[in-house]
Short mmCIF file of C-alpha atoms in Angstrom, two decimals:
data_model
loop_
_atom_site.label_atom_id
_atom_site.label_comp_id
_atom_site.label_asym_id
_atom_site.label_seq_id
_atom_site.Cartn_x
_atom_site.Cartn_y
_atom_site.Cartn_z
CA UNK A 1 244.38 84.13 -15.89
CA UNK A 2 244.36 84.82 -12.15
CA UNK A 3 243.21 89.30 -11.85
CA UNK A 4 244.97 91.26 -8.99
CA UNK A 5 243.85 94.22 -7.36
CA UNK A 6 246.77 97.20 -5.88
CA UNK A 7 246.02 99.80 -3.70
CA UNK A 8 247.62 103.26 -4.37
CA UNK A 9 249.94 104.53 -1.29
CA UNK A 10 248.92 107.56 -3.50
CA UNK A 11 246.47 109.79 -1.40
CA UNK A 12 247.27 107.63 2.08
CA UNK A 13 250.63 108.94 2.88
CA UNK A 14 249.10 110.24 6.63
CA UNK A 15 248.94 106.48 7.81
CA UNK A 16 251.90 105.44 7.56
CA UNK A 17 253.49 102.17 5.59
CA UNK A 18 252.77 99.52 8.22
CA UNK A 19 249.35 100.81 9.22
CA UNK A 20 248.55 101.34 5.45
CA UNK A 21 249.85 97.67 4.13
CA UNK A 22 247.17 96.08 7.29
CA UNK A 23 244.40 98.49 5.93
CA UNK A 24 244.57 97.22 2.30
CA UNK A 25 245.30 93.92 3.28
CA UNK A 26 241.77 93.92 5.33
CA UNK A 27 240.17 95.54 2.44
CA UNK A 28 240.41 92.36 0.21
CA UNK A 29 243.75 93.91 -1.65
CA UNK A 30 246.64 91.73 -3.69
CA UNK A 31 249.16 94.15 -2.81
CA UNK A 32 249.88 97.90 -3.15
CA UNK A 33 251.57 100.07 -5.38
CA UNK A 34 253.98 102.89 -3.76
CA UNK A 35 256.76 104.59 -4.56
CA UNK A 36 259.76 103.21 -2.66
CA UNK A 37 261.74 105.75 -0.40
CA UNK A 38 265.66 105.91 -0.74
CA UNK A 39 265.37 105.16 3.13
CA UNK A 40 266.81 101.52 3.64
CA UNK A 41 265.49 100.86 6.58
CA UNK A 42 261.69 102.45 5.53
CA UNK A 43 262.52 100.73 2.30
CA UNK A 44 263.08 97.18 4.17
CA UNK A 45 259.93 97.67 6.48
CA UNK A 46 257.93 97.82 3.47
CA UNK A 47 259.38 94.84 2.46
CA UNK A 48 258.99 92.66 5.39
CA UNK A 49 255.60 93.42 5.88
CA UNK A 50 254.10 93.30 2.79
CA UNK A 51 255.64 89.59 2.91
CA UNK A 52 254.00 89.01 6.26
CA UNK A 53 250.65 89.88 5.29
CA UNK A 54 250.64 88.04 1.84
CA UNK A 55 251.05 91.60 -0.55
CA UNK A 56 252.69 92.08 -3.38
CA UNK A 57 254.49 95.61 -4.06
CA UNK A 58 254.11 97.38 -7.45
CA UNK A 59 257.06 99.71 -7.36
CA UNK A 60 255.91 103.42 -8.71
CA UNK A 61 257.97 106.29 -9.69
CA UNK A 62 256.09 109.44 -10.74
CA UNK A 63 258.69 110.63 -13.31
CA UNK A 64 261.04 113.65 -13.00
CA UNK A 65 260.12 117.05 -13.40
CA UNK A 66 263.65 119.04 -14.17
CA UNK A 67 263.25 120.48 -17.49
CA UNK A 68 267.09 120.20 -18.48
CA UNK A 69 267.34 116.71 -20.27
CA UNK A 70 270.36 115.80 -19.07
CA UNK A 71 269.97 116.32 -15.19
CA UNK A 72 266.46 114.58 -16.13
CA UNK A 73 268.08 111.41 -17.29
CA UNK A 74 270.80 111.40 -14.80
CA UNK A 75 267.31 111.78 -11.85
CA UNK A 76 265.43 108.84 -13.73
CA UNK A 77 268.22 106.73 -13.38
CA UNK A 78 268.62 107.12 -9.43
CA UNK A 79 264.74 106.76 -9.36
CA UNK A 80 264.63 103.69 -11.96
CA UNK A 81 267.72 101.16 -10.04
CA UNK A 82 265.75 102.65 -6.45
CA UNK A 83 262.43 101.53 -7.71
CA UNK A 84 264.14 98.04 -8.77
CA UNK A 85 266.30 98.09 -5.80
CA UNK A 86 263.73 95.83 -3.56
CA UNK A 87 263.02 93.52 -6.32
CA UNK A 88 259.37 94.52 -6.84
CA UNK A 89 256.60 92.69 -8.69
CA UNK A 90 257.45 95.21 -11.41
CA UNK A 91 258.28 99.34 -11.58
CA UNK A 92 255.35 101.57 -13.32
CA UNK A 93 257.08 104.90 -14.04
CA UNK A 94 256.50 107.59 -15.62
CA UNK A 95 259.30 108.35 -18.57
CA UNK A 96 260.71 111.52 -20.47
CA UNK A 97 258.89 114.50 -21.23
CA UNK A 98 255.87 115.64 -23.68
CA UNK A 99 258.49 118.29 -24.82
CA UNK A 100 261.48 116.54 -25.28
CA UNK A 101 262.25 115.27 -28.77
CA UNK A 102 261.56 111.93 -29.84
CA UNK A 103 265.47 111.25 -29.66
CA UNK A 104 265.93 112.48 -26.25
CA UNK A 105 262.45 110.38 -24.95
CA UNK A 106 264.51 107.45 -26.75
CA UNK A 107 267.26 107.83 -24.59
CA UNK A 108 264.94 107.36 -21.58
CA UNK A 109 263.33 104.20 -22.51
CA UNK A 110 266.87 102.64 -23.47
CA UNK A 111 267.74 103.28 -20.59
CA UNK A 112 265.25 101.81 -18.39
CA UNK A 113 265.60 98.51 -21.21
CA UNK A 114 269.15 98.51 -20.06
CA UNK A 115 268.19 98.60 -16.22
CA UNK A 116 265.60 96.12 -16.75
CA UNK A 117 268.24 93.58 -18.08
CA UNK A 118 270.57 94.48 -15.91
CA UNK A 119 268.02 93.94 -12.54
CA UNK A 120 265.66 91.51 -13.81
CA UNK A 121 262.39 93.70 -13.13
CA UNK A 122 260.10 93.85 -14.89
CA UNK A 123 259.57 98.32 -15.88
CA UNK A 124 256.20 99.52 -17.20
CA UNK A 125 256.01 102.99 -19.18
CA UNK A 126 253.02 104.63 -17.37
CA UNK A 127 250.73 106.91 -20.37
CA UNK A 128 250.80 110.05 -18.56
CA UNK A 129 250.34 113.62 -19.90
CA UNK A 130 253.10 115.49 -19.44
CA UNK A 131 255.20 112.27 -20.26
CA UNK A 132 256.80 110.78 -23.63
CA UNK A 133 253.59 108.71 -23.74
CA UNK A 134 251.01 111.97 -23.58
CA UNK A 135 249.15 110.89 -26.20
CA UNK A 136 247.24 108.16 -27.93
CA UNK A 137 248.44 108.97 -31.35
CA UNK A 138 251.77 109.81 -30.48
CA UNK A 139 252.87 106.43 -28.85
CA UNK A 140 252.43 104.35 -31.91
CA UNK A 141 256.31 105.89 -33.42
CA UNK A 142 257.57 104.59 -30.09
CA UNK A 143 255.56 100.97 -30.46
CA UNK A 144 257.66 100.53 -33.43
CA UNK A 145 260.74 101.68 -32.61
CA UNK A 146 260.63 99.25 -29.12
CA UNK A 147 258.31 96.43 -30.86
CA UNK A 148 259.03 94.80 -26.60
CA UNK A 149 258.16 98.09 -24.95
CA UNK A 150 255.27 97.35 -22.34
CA UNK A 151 253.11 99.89 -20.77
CA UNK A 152 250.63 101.00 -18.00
CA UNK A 153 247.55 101.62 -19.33
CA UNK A 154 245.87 104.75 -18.01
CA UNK A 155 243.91 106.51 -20.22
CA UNK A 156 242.06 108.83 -18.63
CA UNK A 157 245.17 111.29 -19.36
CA UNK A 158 244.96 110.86 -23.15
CA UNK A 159 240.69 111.86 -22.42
CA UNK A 160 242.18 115.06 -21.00
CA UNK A 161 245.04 115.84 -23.31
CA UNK A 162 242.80 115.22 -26.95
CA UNK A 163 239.42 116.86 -25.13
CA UNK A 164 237.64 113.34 -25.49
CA UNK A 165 236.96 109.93 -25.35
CA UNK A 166 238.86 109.24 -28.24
CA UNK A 167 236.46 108.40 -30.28
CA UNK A 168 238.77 108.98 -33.95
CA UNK A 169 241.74 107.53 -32.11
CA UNK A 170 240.82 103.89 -32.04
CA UNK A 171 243.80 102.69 -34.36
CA UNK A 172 245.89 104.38 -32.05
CA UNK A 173 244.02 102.83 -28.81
CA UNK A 174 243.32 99.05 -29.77
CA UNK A 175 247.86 99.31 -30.57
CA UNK A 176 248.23 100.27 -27.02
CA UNK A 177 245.97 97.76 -25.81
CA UNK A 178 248.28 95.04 -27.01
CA UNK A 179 250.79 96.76 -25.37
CA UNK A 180 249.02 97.32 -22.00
CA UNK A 181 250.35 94.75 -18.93
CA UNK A 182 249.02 96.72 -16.01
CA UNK A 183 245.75 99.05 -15.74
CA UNK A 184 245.11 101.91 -13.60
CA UNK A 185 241.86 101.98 -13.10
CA UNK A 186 240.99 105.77 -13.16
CA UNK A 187 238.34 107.67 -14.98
CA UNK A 188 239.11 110.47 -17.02
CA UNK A 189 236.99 112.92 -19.44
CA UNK A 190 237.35 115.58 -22.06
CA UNK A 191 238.38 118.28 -19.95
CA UNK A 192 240.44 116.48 -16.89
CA UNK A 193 242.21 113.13 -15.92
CA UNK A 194 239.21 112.38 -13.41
CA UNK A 195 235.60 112.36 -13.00
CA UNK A 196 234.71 113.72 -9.53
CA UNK A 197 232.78 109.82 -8.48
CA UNK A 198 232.27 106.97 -10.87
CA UNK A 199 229.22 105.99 -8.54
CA UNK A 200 227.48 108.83 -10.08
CA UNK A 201 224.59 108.28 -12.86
CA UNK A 202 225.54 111.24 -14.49
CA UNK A 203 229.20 109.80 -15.56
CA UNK A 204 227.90 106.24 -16.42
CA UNK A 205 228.73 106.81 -20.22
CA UNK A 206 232.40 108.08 -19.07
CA UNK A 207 232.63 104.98 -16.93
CA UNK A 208 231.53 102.34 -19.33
CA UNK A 209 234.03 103.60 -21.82
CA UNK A 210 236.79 103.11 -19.83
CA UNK A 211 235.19 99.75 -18.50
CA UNK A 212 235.20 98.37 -22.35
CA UNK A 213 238.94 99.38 -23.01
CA UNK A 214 239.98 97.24 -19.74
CA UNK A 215 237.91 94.78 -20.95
CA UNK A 216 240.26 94.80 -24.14
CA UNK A 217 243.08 94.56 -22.14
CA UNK A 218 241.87 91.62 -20.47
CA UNK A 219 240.69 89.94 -23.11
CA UNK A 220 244.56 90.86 -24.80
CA UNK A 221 246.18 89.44 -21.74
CA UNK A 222 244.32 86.24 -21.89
CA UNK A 223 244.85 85.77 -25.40
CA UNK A 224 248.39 86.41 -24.95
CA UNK A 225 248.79 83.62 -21.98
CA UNK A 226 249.43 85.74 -19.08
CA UNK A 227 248.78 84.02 -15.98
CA UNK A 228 248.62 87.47 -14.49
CA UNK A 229 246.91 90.45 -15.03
CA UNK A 230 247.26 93.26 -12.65
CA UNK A 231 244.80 96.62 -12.02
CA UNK A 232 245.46 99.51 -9.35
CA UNK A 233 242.19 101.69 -8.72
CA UNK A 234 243.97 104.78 -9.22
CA UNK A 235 241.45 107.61 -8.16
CA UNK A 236 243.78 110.65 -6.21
CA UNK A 237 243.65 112.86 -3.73
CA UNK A 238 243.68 116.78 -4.50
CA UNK A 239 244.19 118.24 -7.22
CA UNK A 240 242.85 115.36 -9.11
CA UNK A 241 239.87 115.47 -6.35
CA UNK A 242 237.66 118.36 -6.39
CA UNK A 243 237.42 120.18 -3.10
CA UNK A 244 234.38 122.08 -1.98
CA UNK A 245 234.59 125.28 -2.20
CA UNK A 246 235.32 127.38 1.27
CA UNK A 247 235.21 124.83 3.47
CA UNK A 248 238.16 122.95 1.25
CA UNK A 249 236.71 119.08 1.93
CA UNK A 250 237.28 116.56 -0.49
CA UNK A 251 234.10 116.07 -3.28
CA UNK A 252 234.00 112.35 -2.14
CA UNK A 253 236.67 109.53 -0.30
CA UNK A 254 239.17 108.35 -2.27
CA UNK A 255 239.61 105.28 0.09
CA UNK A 256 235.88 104.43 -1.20
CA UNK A 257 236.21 105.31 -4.64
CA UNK A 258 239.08 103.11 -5.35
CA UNK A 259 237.37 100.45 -3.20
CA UNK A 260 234.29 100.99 -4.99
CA UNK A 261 236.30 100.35 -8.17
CA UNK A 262 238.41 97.33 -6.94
CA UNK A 263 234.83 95.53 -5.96
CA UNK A 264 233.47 96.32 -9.73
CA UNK A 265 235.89 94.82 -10.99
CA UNK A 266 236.61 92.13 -9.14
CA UNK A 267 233.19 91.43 -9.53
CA UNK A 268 233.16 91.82 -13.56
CA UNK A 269 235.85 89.67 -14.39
CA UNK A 270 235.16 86.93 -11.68
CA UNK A 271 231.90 86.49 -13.67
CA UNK A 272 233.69 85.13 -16.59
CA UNK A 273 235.07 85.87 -19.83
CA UNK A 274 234.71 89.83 -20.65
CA UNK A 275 232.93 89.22 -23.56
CA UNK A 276 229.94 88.79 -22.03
CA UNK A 277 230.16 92.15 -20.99
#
């Protein structure tokens, strides 16, 4: 199973599309993942040169953030056929609301089913707090009602919604670990979605958690047969980021975070099978 590595457009919005796509391109990346503007033209740029340089696009929407569910369906619709518009490698997006019911979350993931079929793209459901999928324990009612639903695996937002490293949720982990086709590769702990550097000695515990759930994923994917497997270092800007105090400069780089990250696991998975790990 070949492993591809996605670079966030998350955090380097300042460059610019074309200038960004060369960057990750030079930086040993498979493609990047970036939400698509409604701009045609900015939309086809993207496009064209992300075929020119070899990259594949991972089409993200962040989710929608009215609180009346029925303007908030009608929004993740527009976003959803947008995202699918430039026939991506797939769309991650974030769906429904931790608030809504269970019904009304329904209604969002039939409809992305229905826009799936309809496009032929492939949609991830991104675990997110704030989201339908906010946490761990609460995702396995929707594994059963969608026994085809497929998801991004991230984490480090259940860590920060439960206040640990869900330790007594590992029924509910290992299910969405069969579910999981894409993994952003971010770091989270008890108290926030991510730890300020994973270079650090003093998160090495946090780290090598995380590190053995992607393993599982993996090791899921191969067993599956997937010929792909796909991971996005996914370490953001501010407010994920710490800033310094007073002088307001970022804790550490995100570029060499998530670089840092890509390399790791390049390097961990190139070395074999992940149970050696």
């Amino acid at each position: 199973m070949k492993i591809e590595f996605f670079c966030p457009y998350w955090g380097s919005e300042h460059l610019g599309y074309v200038p960004f796509l060369h960057k990750i391109k030079e930086a040993g990346y498979d493609g990047a993942e970036i939400i698509l503007p409604y701009d045609s033209v900015a939309k086809d740029l993207i496009k064209k040169t992300a075929e020119a340089l070899q990259l594949k696009i991972i089409a993200l929407w962040g989710g929608v953030i009215e609180g009346d569910f029925r303007q908030s369906i009608k929004t993740y619709e527009a976003h959803l056929r947008n995202a699918c518009s430039s026939k991506p490698l797939f769309v991650n997006i974030q769906t429904g609301k931790d608030h809504y019911s269970f019904d009304q979350n329904v209604q969002f993931i039939s409809l992305a089913n229905q826009i799936g079929e309809e496009t032929g793209v492939k949609i991830l459901h991104e675990t997110h707090r704030g989201k339908f999928s906010f946490t761990a324990n609460g995702m396995s009612a929707y594994f059963e009602k969608f026994p085809k639903m497929r998801i991004t695996a991230d984490f480090s937002h259940w860590c920060c919604v439960s206040e640990s490293l869900l330790e007594d949720q590992q029924e509910h982990v290992d299910l969405a670990i069969t579910r999981s086709d894409h993994i952003h590769a971010r770091v989270g702990f008890s108290e926030g979605p991510q730890i300020p550097d994973p270079r650090t000695p003093e998160w090495a515990t946090t780290v090598d958690t995380h590190l053995l759930w992607w393993d599982k994923i993996v090791d899921s994917r191969k067993k599956a047969g997937a010929v792909l497997m796909t991971i996005t270092p996914e370490f953001g800007p501010f407010p994920y980021m710490t800033k310094m105090p007073y002088t307001q400069l970022p804790i550490t780089s995100q570029w060499e975070v998530n670089l840092y990250m890509k390399n790791l696991l390049k390097e961990r998975y190139d070395r074999g099978s992940v149970a050696d790990h």
